[in-house]
CSV table of C-alpha atoms in Angstrom, one decimal:
chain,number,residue,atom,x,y,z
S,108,UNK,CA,19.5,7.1,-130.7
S,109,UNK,CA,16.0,7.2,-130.0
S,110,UNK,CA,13.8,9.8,-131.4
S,111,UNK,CA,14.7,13.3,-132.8
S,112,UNK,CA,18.6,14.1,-132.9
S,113,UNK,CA,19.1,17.3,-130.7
S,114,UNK,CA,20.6,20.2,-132.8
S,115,UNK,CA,23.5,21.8,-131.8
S,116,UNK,CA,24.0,25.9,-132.6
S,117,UNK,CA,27.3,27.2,-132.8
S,118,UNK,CA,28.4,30.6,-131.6
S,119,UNK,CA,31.8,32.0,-133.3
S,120,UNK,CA,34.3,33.6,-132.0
S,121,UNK,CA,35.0,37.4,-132.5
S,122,UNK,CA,35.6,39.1,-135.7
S,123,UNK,CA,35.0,36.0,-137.9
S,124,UNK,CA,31.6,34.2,-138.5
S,125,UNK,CA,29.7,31.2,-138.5
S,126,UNK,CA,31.9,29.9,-140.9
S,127,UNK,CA,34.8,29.3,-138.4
S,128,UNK,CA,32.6,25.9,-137.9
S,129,UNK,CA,32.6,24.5,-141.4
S,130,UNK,CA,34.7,21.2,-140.2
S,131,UNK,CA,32.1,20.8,-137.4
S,132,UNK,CA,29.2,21.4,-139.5
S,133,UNK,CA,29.7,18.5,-141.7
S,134,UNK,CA,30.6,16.2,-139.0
S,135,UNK,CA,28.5,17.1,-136.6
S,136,UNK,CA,25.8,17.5,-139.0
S,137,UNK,CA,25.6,13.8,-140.1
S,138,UNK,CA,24.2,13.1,-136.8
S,139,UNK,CA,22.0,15.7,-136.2
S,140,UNK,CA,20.3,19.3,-137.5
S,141,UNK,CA,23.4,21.9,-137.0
S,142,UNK,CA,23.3,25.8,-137.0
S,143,UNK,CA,25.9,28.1,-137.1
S,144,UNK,CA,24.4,32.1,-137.4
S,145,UNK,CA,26.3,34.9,-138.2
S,146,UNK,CA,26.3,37.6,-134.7
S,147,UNK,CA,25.2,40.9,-134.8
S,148,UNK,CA,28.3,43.3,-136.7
S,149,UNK,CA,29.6,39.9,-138.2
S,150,UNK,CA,30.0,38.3,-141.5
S,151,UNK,CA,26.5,38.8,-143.1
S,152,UNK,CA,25.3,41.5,-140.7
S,153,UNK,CA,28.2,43.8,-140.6
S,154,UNK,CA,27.0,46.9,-139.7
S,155,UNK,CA,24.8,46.1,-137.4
S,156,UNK,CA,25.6,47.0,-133.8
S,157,UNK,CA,26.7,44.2,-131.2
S,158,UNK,CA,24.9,44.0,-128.0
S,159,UNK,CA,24.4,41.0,-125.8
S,160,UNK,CA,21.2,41.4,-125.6
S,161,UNK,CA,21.0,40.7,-129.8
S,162,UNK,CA,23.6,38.2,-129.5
S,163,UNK,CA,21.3,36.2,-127.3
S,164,UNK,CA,18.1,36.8,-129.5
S,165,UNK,CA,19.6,35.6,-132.6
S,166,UNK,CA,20.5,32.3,-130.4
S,167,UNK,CA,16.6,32.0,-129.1
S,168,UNK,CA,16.0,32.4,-133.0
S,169,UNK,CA,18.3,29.8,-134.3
S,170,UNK,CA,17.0,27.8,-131.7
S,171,UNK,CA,13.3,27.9,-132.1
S,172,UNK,CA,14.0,27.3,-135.9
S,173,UNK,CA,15.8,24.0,-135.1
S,174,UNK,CA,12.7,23.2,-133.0
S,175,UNK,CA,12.9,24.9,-129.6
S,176,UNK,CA,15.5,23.1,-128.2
S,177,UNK,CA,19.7,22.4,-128.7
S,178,UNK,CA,22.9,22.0,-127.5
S,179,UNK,CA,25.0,25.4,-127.4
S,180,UNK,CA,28.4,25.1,-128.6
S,181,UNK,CA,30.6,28.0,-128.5
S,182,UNK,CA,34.2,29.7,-128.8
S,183,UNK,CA,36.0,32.8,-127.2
S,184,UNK,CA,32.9,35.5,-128.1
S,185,UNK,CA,30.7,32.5,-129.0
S,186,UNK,CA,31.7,30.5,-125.7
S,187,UNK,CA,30.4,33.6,-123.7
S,188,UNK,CA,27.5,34.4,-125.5
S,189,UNK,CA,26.7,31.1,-125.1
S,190,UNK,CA,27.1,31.0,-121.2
S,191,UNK,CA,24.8,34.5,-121.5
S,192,UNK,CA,21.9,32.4,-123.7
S,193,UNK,CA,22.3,29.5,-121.0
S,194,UNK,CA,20.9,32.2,-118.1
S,195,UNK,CA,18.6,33.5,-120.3
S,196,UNK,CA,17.0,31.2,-122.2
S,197,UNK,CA,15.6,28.9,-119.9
S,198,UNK,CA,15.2,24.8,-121.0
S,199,UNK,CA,15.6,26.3,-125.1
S,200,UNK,CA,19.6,25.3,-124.1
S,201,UNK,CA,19.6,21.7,-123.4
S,202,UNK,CA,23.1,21.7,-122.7
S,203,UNK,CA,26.5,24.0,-123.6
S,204,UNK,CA,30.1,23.4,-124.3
S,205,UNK,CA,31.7,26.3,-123.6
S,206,UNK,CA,35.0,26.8,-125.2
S,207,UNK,CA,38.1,29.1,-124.5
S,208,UNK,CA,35.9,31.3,-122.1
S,209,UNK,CA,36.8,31.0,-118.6
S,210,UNK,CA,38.4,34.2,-117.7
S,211,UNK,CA,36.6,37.1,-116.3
S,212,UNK,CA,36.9,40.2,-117.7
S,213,UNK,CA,39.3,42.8,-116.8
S,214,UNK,CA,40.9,45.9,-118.3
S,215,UNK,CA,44.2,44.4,-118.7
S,216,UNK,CA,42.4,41.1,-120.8
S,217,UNK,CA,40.9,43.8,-123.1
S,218,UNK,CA,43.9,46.1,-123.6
S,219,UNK,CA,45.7,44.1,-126.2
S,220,UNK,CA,42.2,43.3,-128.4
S,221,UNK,CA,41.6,47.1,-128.6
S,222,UNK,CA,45.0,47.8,-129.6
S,223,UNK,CA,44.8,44.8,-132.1
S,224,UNK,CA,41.5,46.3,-133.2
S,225,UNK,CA,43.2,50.4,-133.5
S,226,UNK,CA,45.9,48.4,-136.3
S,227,UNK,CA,43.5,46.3,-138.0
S,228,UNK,CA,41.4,49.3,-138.8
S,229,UNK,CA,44.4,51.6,-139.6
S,230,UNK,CA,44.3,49.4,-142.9
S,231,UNK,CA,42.6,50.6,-145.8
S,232,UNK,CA,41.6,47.0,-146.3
S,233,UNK,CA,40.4,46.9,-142.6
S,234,UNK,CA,43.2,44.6,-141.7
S,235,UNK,CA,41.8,41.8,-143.6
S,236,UNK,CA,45.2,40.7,-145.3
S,237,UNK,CA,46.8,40.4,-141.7
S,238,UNK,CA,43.8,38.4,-140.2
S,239,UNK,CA,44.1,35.7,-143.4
S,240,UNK,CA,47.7,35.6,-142.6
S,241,UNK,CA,47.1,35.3,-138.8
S,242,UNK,CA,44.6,32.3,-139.6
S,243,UNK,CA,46.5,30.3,-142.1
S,244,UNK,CA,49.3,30.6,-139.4
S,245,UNK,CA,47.1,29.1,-136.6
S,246,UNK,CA,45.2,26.8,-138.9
S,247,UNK,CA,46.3,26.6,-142.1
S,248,UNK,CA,45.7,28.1,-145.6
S,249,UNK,CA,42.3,26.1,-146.3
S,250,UNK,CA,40.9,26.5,-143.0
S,251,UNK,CA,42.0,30.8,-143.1
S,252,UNK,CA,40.1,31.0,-146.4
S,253,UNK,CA,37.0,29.5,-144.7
S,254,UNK,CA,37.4,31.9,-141.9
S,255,UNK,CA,37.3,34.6,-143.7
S,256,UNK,CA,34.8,33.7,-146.4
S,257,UNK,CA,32.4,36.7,-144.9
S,258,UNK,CA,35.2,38.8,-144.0
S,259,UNK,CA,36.7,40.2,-140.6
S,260,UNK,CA,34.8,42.3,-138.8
S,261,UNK,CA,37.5,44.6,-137.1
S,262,UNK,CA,34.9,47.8,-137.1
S,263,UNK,CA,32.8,45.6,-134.5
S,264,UNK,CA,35.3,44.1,-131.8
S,265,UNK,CA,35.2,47.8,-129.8
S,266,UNK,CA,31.4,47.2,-129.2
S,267,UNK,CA,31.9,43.4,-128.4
S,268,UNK,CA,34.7,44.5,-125.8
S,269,UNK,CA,32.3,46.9,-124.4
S,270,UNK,CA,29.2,44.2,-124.1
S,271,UNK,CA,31.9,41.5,-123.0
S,272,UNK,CA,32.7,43.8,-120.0
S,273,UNK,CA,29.4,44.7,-119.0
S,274,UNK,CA,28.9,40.9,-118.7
S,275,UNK,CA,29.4,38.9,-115.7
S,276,UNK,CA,29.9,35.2,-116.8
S,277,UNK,CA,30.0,33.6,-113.7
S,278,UNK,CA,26.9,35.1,-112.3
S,279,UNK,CA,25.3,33.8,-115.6
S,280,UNK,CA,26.8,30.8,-115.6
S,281,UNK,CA,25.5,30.0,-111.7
S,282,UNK,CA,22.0,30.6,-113.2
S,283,UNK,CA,22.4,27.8,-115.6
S,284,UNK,CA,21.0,24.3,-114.5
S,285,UNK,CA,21.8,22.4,-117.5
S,286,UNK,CA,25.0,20.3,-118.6
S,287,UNK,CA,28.0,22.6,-119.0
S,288,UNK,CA,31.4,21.7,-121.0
S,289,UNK,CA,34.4,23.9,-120.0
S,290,UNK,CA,36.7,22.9,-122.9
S,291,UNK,CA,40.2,24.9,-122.9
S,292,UNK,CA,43.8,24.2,-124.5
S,293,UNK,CA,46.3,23.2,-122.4
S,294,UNK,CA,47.8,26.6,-124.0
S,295,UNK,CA,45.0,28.8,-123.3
S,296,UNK,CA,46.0,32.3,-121.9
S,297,UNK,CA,41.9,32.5,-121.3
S,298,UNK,CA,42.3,29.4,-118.4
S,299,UNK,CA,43.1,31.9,-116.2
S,300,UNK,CA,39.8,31.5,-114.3
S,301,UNK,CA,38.6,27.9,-115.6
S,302,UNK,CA,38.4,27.2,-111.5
S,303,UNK,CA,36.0,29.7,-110.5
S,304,UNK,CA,33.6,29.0,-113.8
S,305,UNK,CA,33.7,25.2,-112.8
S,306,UNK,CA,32.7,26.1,-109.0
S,307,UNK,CA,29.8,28.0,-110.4
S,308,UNK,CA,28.1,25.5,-112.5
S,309,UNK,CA,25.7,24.0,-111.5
S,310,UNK,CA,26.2,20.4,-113.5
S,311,UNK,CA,29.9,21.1,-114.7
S,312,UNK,CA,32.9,19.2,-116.0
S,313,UNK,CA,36.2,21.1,-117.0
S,314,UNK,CA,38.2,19.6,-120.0
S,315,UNK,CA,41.7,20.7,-121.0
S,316,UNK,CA,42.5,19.4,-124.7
S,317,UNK,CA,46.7,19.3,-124.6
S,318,UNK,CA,49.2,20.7,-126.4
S,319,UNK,CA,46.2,23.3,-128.0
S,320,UNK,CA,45.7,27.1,-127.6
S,321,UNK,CA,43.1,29.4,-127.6
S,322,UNK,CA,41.2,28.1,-131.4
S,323,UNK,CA,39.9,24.7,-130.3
S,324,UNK,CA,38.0,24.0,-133.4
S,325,UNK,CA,41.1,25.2,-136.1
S,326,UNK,CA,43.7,23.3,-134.4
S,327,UNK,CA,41.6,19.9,-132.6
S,328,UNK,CA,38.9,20.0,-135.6
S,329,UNK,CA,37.8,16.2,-135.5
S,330,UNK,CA,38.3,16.0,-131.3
S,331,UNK,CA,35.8,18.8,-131.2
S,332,UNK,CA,33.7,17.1,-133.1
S,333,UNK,CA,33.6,14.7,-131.3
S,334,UNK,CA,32.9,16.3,-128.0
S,335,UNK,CA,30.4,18.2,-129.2
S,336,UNK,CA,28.6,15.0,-130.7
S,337,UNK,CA,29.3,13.1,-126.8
S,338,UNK,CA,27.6,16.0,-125.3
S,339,UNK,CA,24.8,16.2,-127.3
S,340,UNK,CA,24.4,12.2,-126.6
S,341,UNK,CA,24.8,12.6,-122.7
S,342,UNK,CA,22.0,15.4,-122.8
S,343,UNK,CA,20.1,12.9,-125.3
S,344,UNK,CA,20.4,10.3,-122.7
S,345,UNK,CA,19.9,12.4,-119.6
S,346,UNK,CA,16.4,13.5,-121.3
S,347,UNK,CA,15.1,10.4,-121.9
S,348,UNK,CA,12.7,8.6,-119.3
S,349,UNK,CA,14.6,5.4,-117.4
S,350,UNK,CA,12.8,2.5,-118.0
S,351,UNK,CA,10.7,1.3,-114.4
C-alpha cells in the first residue's frame, strides 16, 4: 500500500464494549491504526446517557484522533450508529461495513430486548452472570471473558432502544455516498430488511457469511478480519489518483 494505512473504528454492539473487537484489533491492527471506543452508558462510561447524537460525536472524535479520516466498522448497535455517523459525518467516513443491521425498527423487534433488559436488571448483579454465560455459549469461554472485561451495561439498553427507534436507518443510509458493506449471517433474524438497506445505498454490496448468526465477529473472527482489512484496501484504492 501506498501511503498512510486508513484506520478503521469499530462500533460495538449493545450492552458490551469496545472490547467485543479484541480478535479484530490485533489483526486488523498489523495493517493499519485501529480504534475501538467505548459508547455513551458502556463499559468505561457507564452512567452516562445514550443518545445518538453522542454516539456519533464520540465516532467524529475517534476519528479526528486517528487523523480525520477511516473506515467504520460496526455490529448490531455499532452497525447502526455507524450507518448514523456515515450521514452525518461527511468524507470523515471513508467507507463502512455495516454488520447485522438491516432491519428497521419496529415495536415487535424491540419487545423481546426490553423484556431481556427488565430480567437482566432484576439481578442484583445486573444480570452479569447470565450475559458471561450467554457469551461463552455463542463464543466461547475466552472470547465471553473479553466481552465482558468492562462489564454489561443492562441499565443502558432502554435508552439505546429508545434512540434506535427514533432513528431512521435507511433515510441515513440514502445520504451516505461512500462504500457500504452490508455483512449479515446466513442466520441473522436482523436480515429481515437487508433488501431495502441495499436499494438505498448509494455504492452498496450485500454479503451473507453462511452458516453464522447475529455476532459476526465471535463466531467468523479471522473472515471478519479479513473483510474489514479488503474494504479498507478497496477505499485505499478507490482514493488514490489513476495513473494518466
Amino acid at each position: 500500500m501506498i501511503g498512510t494505512p486508513l484506520p478503521v473504528v469499530f462500533l460495538h454492539g449493545i450492552r458490551v464494549s469496545g472490547t467485543m473487537w479484541h480478535p479484530q484489533l490485533r489483526e486488523v491492527g498489523r495493517y493499519r491504526p485501529v480504534s475501538a471506543p467505548d459508547m455513551p452508558g458502556h463499559g468505561h462510561r457507564r452512567g452516562e446517557r445514550f443518545t445518538m447524537r453522542s454516539a456519533v460525536e464520540t465516532v467524529a472524535e475517534e476519528i479526528d484522533a486517528l487523523g480525520g479520516r477511516a473506515l467504520v466498522a460496526g455490529l448490531s448497535m455499532g452497525g447502526y450508529i455507524g450507518i448514523a455517523a456515515a450521514s452525518r459525518l461527511g468524507e470523515r467516513v471513508a467507507g463502512l461495513v455495516a454488520m447485522g443491521c438491516t432491519a428497521a425498527h419496529r415495536p415487535s423487534l424491540t419487545v423481546p430486548y426490553r423484556l431481556t433488559s427488565r430480567l437482566f436488571n432484576a439481578f442484583p448483579d445486573g444480570g452479569a452472570w447470565l450475559n458471561r454465560q450467554i457469551f461463552a455459549a455463542a463464543a466461547g469461554r475466552t472470547a465471553a471473558a473479553a466481552i465482558g472485561e468492562r462489564g454489561f451495561a443492562t441499565d443502558a439498553i432502554s435508552d439505546v432502544l429508545d434512540a434506535l427507534f427514533a432513528f431512521d436507518p435507511v433515510e441515513e443510509l440514502a445520504r451516505f455516498t461512500g462504500p457500504v458493506w452490508l455483512v449479515n449471517g446466513s442466520r441473522d433474524h436482523f436480515r429481515v430488511d437487508e433488501q431495502r438497506f441495499l436499494e438505498a445505498c448509494v455504492d452498496g454490496r450485500l454479503v451473507i457469511m453462511p452458516k453464522v448468526g447475529h455476532l459476526l465477529p465471535l463466531g467468523t473472527p479471522h473472515t471478519v478480519s479479513r473483510l474489514i482489512c479488503e474494504a479498507a484496501e478497496h477505499v485505499e484504492d478507490t482514493a488514490r489518483p489513476q495513473a494518466a
